[in-house]
C-alpha positions as CSV (number, residue, x, y, z in Angstrom):
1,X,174.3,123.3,269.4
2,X,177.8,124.4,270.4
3,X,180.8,125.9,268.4
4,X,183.8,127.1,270.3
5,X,186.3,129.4,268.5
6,X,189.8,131.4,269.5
7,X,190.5,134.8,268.4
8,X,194.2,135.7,268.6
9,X,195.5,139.1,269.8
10,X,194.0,141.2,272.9
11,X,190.5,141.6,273.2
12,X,189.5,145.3,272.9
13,X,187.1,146.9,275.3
14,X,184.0,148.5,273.3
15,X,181.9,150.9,275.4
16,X,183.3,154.3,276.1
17,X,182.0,156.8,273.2
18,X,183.0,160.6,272.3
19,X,180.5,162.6,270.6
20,X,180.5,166.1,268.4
21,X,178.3,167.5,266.2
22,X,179.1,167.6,262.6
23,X,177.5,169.3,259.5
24,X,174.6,170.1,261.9
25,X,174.7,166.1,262.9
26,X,175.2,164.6,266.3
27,X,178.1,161.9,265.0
28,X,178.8,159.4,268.1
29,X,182.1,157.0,267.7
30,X,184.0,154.9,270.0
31,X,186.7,156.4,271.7
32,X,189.2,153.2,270.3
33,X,188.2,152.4,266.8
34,X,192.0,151.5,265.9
35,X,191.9,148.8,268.1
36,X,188.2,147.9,268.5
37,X,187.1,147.7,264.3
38,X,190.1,145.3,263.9
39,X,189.3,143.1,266.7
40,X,185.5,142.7,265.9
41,X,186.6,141.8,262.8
42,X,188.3,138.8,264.0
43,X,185.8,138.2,266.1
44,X,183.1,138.1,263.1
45,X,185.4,136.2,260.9
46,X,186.0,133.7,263.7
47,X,182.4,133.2,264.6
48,X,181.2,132.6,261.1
49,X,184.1,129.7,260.2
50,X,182.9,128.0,263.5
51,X,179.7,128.3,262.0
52,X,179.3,127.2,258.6
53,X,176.3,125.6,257.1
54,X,174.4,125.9,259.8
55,X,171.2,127.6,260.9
56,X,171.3,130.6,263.2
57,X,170.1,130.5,266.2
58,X,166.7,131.0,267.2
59,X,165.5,132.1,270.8
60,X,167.4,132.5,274.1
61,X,171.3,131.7,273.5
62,X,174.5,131.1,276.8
63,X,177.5,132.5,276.1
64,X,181.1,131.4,277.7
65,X,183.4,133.6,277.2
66,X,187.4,133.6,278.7
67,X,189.5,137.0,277.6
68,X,193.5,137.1,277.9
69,X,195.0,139.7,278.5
70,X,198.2,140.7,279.1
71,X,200.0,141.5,282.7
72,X,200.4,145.0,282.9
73,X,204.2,145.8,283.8
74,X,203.2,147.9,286.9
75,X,200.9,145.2,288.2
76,X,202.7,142.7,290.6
77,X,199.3,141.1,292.5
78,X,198.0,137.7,291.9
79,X,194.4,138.2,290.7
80,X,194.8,142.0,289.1
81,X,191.8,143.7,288.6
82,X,192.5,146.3,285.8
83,X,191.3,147.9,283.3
84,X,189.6,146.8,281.0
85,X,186.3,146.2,282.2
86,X,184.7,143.0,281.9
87,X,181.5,143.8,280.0
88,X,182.6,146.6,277.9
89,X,185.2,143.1,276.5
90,X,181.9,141.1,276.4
91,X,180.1,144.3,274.6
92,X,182.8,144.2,271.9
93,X,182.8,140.0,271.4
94,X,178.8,139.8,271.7
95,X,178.4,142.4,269.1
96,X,181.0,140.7,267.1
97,X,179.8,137.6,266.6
98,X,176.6,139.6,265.5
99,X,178.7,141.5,262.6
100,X,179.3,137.8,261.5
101,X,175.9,137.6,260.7
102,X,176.1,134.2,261.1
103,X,175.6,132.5,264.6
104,X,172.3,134.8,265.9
105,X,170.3,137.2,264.4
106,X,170.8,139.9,267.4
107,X,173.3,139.6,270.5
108,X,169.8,140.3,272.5
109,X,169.6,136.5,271.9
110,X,171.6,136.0,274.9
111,X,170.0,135.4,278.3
112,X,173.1,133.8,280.1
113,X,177.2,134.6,280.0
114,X,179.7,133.2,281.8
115,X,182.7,135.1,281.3
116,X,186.4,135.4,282.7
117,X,189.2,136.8,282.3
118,X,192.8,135.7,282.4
119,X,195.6,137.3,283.0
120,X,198.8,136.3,280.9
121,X,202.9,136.7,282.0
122,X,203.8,138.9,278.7
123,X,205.9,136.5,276.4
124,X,209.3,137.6,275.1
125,X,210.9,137.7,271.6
126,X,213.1,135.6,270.8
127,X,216.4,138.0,269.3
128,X,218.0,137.3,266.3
């Protein structure tokens, strides 16, 4: 079984967390949960129309997975190798399409990824 889905906008990195103690708790959050909660949620939404009325999947899962992002403005090479960092983009998609609770039962599933990532000219506005 396959399902191949888009998710418009640019992918958010998850990885990086801040922690504090609050009310005599240890409270750990992402550093970009603007960004990241929004995009997971596309993800999730994404994954689960691909994968309607069907089983999830049981035992050892692949994963392809291509990000685009935009060209930084400072950034004139070819092949640019910026932030951000591959996995932490494959941390925030795999975990995801678990929140979809839909596809797998646990992003622990997956045994193989092949992952890329593109990097886009930025596209301009049209003015009115």
């Amino acid at each position: 079984m396959s399902a191949v889905f888009f998710v418009p906008g640019v992918p958010q990195p998850q990885g990086s967390k801040t922690a504090y103690v609050r009310g005599g708790r240890a409270v750990i959050v992402d550093k970009n949960p603007a960004l990241l909660k929004p995009w997971r949620e596309s993800v999730a939404r994404a994954a689960a129309a691909t994968w309607v009325h069907r089983p999830a999947l049981a035992g050892p899962v692949r994963v392809e997975a291509s990000f685009v992002l935009p060209r930084p403005a400072s950034v004139k090479r070819e092949f640019p190798h910026v932030r951000p960092d591959l996995d932490k983009l494959l941390r925030a998609l795999l975990d995801g399409i678990t929140d979809s609770g839909e596809v797998w039962g646990d992003d622990s599933q997956v045994v193989q990824v092949l992952s890329l990532i593109h990097i886009s000219e930025p596209t301009r506005q049209a003015e009115i």
